mmCIF file of C-alpha atoms in Angstrom:
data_model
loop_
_atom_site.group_PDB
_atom_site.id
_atom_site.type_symbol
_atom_site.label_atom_id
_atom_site.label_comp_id
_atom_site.label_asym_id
_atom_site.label_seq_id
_atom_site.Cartn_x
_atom_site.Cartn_y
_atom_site.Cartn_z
ATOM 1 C CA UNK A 1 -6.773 -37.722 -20.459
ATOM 2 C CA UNK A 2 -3.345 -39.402 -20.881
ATOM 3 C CA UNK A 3 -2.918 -41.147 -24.499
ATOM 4 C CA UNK A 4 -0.035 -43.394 -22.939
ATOM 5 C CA UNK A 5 -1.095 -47.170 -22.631
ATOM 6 C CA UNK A 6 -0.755 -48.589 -19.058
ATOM 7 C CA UNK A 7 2.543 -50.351 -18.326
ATOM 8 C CA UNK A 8 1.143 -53.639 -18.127
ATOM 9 C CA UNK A 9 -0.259 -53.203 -22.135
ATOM 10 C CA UNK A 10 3.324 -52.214 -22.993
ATOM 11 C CA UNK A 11 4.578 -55.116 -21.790
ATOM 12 C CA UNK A 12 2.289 -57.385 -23.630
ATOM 13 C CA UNK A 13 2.569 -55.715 -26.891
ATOM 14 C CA UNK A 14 5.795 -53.698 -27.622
ATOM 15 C CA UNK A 15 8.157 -56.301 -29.708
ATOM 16 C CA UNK A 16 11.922 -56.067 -29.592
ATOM 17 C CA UNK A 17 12.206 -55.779 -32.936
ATOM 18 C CA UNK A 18 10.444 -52.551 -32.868
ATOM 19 C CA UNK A 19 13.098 -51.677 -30.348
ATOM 20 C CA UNK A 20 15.279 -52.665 -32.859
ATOM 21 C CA UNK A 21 13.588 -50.715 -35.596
ATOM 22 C CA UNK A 22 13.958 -47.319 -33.239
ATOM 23 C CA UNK A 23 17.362 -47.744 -32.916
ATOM 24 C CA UNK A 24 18.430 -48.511 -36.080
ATOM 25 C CA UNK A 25 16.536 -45.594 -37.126
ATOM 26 C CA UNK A 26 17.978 -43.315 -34.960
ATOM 27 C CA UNK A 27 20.905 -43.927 -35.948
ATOM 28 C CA UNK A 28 20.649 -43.584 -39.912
ATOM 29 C CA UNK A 29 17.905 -41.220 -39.928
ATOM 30 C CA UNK A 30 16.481 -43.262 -42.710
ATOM 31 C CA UNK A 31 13.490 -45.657 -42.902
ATOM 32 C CA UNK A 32 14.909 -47.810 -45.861
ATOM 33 C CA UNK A 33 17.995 -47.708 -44.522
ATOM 34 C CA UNK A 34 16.782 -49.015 -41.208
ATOM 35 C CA UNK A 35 14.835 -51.958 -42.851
ATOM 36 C CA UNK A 36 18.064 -53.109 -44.434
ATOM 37 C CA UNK A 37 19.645 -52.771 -41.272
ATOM 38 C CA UNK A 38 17.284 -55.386 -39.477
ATOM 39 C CA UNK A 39 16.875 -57.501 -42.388
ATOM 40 C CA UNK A 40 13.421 -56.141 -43.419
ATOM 41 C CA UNK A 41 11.643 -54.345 -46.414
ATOM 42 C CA UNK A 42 10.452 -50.601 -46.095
ATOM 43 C CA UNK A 43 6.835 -51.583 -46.038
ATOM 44 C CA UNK A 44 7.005 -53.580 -43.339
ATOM 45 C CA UNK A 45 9.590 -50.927 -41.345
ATOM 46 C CA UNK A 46 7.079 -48.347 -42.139
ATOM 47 C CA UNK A 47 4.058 -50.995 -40.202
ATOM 48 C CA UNK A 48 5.948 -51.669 -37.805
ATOM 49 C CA UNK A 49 6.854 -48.244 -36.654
ATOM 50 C CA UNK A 50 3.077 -47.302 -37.135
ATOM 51 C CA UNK A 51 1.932 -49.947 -34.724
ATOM 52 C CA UNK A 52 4.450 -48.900 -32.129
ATOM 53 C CA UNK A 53 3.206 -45.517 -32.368
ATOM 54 C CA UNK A 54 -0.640 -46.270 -32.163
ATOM 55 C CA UNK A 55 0.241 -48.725 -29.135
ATOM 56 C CA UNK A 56 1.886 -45.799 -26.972
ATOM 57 C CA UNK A 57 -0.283 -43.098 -28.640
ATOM 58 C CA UNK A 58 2.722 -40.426 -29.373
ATOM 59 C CA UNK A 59 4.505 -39.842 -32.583
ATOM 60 C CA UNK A 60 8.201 -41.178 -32.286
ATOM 61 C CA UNK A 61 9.485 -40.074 -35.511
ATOM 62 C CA UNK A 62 9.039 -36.901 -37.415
ATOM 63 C CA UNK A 63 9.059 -37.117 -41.141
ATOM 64 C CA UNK A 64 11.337 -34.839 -42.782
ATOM 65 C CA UNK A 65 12.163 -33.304 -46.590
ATOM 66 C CA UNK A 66 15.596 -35.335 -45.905
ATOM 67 C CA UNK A 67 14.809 -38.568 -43.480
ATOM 68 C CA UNK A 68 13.430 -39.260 -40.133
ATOM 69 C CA UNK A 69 14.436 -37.571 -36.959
ATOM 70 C CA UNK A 70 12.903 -38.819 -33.286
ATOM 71 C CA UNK A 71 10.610 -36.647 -31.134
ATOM 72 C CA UNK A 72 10.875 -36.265 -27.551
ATOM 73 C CA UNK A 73 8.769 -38.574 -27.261
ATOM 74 C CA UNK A 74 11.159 -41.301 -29.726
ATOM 75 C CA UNK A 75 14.164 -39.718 -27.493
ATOM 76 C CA UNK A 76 12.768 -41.441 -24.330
ATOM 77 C CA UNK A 77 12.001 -44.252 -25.950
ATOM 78 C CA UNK A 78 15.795 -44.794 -27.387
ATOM 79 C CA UNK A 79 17.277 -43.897 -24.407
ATOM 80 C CA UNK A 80 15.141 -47.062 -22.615
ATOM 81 C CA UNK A 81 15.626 -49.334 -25.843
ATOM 82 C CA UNK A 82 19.481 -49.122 -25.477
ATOM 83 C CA UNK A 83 18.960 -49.743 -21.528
ATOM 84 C CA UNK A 84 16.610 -53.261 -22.454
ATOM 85 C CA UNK A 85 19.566 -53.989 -25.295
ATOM 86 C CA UNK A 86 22.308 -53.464 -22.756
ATOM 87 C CA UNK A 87 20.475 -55.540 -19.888
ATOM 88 C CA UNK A 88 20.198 -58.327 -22.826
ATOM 89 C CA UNK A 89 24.034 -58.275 -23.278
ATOM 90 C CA UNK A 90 24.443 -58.584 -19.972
ATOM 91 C CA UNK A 91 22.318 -61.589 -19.548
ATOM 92 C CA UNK A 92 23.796 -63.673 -22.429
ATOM 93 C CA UNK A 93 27.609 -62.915 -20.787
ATOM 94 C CA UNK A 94 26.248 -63.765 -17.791
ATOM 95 C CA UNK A 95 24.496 -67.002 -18.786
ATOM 96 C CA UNK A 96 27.811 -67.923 -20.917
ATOM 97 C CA UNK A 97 29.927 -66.799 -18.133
ATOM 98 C CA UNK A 98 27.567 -69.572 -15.901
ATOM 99 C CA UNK A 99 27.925 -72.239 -18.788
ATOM 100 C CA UNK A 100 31.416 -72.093 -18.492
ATOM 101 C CA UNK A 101 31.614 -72.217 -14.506
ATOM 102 C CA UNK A 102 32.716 -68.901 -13.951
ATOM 103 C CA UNK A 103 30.588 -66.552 -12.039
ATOM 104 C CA UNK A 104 31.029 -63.469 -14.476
ATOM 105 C CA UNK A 105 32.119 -60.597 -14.989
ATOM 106 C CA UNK A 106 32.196 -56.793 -13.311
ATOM 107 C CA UNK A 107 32.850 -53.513 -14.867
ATOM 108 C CA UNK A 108 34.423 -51.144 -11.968
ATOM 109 C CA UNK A 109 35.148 -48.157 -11.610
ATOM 110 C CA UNK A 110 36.799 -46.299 -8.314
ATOM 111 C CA UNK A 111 37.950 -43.115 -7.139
ATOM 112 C CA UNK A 112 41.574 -43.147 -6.568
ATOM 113 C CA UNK A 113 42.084 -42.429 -3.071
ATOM 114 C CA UNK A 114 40.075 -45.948 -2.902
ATOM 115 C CA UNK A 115 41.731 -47.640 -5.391
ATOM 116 C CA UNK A 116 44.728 -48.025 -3.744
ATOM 117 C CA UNK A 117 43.134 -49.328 -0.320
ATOM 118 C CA UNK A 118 39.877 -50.461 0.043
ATOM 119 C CA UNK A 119 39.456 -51.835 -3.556
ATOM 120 C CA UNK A 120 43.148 -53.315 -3.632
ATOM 121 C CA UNK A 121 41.980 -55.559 -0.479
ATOM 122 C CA UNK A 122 38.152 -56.156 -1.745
ATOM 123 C CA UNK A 123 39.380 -57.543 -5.135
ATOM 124 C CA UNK A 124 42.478 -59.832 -3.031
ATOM 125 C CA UNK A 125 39.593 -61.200 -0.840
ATOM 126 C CA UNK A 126 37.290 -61.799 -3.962
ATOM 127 C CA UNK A 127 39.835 -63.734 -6.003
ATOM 128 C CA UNK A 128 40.107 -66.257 -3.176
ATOM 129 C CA UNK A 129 36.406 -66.852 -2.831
ATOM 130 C CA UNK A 130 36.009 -66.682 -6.459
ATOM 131 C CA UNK A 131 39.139 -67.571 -8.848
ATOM 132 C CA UNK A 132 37.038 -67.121 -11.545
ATOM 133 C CA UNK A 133 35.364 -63.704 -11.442
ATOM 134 C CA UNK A 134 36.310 -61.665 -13.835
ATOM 135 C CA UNK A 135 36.620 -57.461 -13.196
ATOM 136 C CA UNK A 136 37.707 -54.776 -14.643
ATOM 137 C CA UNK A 137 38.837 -51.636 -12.830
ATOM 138 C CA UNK A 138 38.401 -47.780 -14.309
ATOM 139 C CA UNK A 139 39.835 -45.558 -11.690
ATOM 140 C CA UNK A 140 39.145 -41.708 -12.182
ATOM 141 C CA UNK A 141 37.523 -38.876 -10.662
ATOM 142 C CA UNK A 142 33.581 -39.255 -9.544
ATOM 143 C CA UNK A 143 32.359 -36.729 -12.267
ATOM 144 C CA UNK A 144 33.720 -38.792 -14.962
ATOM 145 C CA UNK A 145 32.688 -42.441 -13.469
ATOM 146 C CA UNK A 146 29.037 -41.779 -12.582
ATOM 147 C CA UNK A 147 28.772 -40.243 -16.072
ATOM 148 C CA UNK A 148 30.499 -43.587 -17.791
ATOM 149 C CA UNK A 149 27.727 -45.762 -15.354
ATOM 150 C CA UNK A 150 24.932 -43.839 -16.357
ATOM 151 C CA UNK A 151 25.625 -44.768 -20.196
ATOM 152 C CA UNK A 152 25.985 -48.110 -18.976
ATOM 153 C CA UNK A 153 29.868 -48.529 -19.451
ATOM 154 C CA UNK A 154 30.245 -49.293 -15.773
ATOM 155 C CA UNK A 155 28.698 -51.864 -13.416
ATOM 156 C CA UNK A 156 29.184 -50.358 -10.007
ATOM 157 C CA UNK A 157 31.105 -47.295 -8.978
ATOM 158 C CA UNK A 158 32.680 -46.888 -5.547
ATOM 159 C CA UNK A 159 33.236 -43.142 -5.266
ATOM 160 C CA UNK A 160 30.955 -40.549 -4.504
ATOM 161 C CA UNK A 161 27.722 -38.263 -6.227
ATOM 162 C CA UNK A 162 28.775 -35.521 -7.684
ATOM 163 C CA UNK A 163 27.086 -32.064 -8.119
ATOM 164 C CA UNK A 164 24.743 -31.951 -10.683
ATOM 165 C CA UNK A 165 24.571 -35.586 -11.265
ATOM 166 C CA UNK A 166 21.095 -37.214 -12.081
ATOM 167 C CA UNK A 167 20.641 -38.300 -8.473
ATOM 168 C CA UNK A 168 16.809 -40.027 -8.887
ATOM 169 C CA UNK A 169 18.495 -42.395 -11.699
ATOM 170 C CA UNK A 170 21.631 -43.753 -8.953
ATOM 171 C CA UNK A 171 21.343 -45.834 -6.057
ATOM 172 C CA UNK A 172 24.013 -44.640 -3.230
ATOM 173 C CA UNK A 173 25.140 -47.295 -0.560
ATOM 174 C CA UNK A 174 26.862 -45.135 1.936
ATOM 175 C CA UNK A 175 30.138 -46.229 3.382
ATOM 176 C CA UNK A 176 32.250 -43.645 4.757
ATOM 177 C CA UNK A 177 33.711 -40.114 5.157
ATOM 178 C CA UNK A 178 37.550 -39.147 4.596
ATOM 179 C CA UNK A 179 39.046 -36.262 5.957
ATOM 180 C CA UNK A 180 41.021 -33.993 3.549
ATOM 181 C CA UNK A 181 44.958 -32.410 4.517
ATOM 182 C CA UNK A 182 47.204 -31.058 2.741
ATOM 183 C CA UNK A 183 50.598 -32.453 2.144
ATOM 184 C CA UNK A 184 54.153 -31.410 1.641
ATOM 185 C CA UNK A 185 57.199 -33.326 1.060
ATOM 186 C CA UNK A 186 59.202 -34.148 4.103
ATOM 187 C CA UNK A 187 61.878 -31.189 2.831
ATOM 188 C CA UNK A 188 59.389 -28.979 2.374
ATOM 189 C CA UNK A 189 60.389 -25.762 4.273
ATOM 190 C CA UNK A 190 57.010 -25.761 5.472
ATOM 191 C CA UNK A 191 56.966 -29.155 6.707
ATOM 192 C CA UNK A 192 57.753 -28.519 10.076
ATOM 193 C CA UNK A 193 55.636 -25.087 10.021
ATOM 194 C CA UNK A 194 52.836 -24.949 13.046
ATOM 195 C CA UNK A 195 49.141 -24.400 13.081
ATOM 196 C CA UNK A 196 49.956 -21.097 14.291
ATOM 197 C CA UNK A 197 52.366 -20.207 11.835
ATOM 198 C CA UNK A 198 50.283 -21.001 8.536
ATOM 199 C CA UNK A 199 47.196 -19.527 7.001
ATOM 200 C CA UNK A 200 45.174 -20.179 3.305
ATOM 201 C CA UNK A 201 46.930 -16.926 2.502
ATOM 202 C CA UNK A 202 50.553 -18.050 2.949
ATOM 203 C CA UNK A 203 49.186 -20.863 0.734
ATOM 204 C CA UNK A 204 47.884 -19.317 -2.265
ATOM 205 C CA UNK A 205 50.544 -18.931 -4.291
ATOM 206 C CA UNK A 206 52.318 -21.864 -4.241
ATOM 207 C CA UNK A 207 52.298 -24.706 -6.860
ATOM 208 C CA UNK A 208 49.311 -27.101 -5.771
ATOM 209 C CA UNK A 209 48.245 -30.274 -7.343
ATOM 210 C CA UNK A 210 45.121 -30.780 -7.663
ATOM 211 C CA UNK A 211 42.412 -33.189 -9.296
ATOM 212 C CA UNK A 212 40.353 -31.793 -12.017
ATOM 213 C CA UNK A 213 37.056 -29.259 -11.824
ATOM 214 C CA UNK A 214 34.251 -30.584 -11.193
ATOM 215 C CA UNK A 215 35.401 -33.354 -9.225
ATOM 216 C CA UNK A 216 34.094 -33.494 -5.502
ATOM 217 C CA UNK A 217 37.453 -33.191 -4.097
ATOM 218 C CA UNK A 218 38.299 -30.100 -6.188
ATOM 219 C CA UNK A 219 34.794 -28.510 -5.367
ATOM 220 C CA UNK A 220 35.976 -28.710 -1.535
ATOM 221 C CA UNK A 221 39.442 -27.009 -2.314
ATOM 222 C CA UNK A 222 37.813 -24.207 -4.409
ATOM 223 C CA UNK A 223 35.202 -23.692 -1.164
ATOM 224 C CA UNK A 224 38.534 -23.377 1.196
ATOM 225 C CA UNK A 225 39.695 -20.758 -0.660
ATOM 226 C CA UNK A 226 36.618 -18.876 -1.195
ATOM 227 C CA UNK A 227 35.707 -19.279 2.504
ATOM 228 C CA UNK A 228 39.243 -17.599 3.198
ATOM 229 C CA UNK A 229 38.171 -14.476 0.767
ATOM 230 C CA UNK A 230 41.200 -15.524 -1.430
ATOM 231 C CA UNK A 231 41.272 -16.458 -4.931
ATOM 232 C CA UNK A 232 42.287 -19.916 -6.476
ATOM 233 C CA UNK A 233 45.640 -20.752 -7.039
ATOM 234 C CA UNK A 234 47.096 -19.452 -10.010
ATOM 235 C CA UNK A 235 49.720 -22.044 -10.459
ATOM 236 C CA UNK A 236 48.503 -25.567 -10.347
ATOM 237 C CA UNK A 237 48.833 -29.389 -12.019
ATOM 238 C CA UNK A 238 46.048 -31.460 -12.482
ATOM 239 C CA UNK A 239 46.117 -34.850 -12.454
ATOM 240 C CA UNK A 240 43.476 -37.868 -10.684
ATOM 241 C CA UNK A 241 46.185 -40.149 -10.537
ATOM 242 C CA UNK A 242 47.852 -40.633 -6.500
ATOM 243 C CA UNK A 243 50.905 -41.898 -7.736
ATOM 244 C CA UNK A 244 51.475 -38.841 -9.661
ATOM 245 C CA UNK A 245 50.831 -36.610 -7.085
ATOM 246 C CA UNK A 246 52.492 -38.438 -4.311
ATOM 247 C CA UNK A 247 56.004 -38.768 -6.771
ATOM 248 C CA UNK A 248 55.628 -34.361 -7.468
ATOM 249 C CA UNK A 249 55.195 -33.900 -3.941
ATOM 250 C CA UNK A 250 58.224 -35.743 -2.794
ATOM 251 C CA UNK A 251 60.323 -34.204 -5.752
ATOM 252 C CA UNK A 252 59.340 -30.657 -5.828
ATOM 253 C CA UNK A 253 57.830 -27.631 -3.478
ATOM 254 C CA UNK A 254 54.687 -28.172 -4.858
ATOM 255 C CA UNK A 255 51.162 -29.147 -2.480
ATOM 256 C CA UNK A 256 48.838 -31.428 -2.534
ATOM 257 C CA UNK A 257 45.505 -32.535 -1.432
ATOM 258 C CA UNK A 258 44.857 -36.225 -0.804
ATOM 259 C CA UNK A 259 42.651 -38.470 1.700
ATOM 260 C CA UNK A 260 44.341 -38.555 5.264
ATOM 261 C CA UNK A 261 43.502 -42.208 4.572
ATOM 262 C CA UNK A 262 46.149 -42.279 1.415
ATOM 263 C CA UNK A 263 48.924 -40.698 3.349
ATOM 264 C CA UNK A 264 48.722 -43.373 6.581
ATOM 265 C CA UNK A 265 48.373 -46.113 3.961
ATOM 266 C CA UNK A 266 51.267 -45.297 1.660
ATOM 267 C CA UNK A 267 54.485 -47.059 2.487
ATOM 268 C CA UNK A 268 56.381 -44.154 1.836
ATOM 269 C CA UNK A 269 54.377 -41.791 4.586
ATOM 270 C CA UNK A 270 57.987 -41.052 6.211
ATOM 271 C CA UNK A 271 58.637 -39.114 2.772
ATOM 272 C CA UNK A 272 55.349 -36.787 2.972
ATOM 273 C CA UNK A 273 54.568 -34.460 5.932
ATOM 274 C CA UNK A 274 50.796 -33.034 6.594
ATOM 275 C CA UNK A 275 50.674 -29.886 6.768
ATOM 276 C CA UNK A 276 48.795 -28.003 9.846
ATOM 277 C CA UNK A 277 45.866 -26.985 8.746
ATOM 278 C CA UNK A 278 41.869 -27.601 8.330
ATOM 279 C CA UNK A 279 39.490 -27.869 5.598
ATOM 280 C CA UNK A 280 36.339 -25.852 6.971
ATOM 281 C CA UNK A 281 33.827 -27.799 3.871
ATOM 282 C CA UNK A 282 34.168 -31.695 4.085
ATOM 283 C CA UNK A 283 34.106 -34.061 2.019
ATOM 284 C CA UNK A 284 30.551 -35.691 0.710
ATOM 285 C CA UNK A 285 30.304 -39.339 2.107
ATOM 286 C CA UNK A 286 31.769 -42.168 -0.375
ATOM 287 C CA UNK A 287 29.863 -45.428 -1.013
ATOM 288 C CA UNK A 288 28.551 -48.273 -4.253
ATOM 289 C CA UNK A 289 26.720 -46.381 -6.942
ATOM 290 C CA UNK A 290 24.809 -48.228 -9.389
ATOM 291 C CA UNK A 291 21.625 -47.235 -11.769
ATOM 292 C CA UNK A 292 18.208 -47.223 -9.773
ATOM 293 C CA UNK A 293 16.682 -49.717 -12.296
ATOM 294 C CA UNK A 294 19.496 -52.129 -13.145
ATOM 295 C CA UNK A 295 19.227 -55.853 -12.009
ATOM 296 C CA UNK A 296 22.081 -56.677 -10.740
ATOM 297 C CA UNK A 297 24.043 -59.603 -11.734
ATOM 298 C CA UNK A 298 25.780 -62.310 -9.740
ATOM 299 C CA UNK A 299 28.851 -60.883 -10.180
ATOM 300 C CA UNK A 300 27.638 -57.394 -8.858
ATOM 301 C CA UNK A 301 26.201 -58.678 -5.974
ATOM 302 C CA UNK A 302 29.220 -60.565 -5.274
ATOM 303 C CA UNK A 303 31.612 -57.574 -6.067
ATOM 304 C CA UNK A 304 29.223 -55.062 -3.442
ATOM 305 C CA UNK A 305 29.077 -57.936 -0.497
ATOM 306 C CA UNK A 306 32.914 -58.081 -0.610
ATOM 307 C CA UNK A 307 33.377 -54.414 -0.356
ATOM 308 C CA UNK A 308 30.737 -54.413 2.784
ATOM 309 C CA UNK A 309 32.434 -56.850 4.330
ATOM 310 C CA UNK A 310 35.992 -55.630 3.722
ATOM 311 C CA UNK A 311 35.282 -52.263 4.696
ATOM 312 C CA UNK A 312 33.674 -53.268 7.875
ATOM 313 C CA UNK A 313 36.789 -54.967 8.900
ATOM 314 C CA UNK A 314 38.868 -51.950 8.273
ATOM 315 C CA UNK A 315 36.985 -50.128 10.721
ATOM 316 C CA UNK A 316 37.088 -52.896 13.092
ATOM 317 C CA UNK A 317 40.687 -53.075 12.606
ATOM 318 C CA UNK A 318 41.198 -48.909 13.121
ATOM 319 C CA UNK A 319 38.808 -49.022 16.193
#
């Protein structure tokens, strides 16, 4: 028979403080040091760690010849305690952000072939309905931004799940697909070339740029090649940013990968040419990401509406 307490006794009696306690623990690996840390003596640390223990019927801490180091059991229970402490910063920017009339604020982060379109127009359309929200924007591959939500850095992601990524802890709002091509500069002496004229092989050992491994995009450029029986490029420049790419592309021989949906909204399109040929793996679908058990603030839920609702009219408008 389980020794762990029902929920609702958790609730009732596990204190913040002893949240507090954990934490502070964890972090110095020392009891005394710990007390000192939230203003307490070692007596009463070494109480209050007890009763936390009896309530949830595990031992959190392991005593050792040189400190204190957390069980599996005090892992879990750190990893949630940051999660309460991080909601609780939340709430008090959120109540002061309310105080002072504004709505909030929103921690972003985007994939770049979004960040450039559907973000640019979401975040012009918010700042007329609300002057006062405040965001911040972290655009980078889908790898790295689920990872920075996941430790709570991030409010919302608009990208995609990547492989391996703690799925059951994310929430995925599906938006849309993009179709991958490769592009060329418009001097490129394959920018004129014909579907029947190029091949994966003619391909492979030319200069590509490319965004970093593991990244979803690069996952699907790795899978063309090894679907064509031909190793990866041996020459290539990595880099998640589209201006980069787009500028080496126009300037050099090199290739690139990119969003059909970047090239037909860049304003310098006439400069780029898209190359004849087809990705056989696609693309997973793009959409909002945020943690399964985060409450999501006013700001959030203001942020997430806007991107439904712009995105929706891009459609309309490409229909």
């Amino acid at each position: 028979m389980s020794r762990i307490p029902e929920a609702h006794l958790i609730h009732s009696r596990l204190r913040l403080r002893q949240l507090r306690l954990m934490l502070a623990l964890d972090e110095l690996g020392s009891l005394r040091r710990a007390a000192d840390e939230i203003g307490m003596t070692q007596p009463a640390a070494t109480k209050m760690l007890h009763e936390a223990e009896n309530l949830l019927g595990v031992e959190l801490f392991e005593r050792m010849s040189r400190g204190m180091r957390a069980t599996p059991f005090g892992e879990t229970v750190i990893y949630y305690a940051r999660m309460v402490f991080a909601e609780l910063s939340g709430m008090r920017e959120e109540l002061a952000a309310l105080e002072s009339g504004n709505l909030g604020r929103v921690t972003i982060g985007a994939i770049p072939a979004l960040a450039s379109g559907l973000l640019t127009r979401t975040i012009a359309t918010l700042k007329q309905s609300h002057p006062r929200l405040s965001m911040s924007i972290q655009v980078d591959t889908s790898d790295v931004l689920v990872q920075a939500l996941l430790q709570d850095q991030l409010d919302v992601v608009l990208g995609r799940i990547p492989p391996g990524a703690r799925a059951d802890e994310l929430l995925f709002d599906s938006l849309g697909e993009e179709a991958l091509c490769v592009i060329v500069g418009a001097q490129h002496p394959l920018a004129s070339a014909t579907a029947q004229d190029l091949s994966w092989g003619q391909l492979q050992g030319m200069t590509w740029v490319l965004q970093q491994h593991p990244s979803p995009m690069r996952s699907i450029i790795n899978q063309a090649f090894y679907n064509a029986q031909l190793d990866i490029p041996s020459s290539i420049v990595e880099t998640t940013s589209i201006m980069t790419l787009l500028s080496l592309i126009q300037q050099t021989d090199m290739l690139g990968v990119t969003p059909l949906s970047v090239v037909n909204e860049y304003p310098g399109k006439h400069l780029l040419a898209v190359l004849p040929i087809e990705f056989e793996p696609r693309l997973p679908p793009y959409g909002l990401i945020t943690r399964r058990h985060r409450i999501k603030s006013s700001a959030m839920q203001a942020f997430m509406g806007s991107v439904r609702t712009v995105y929706e009219q891009q459609v309309q408008e490409t229909d």
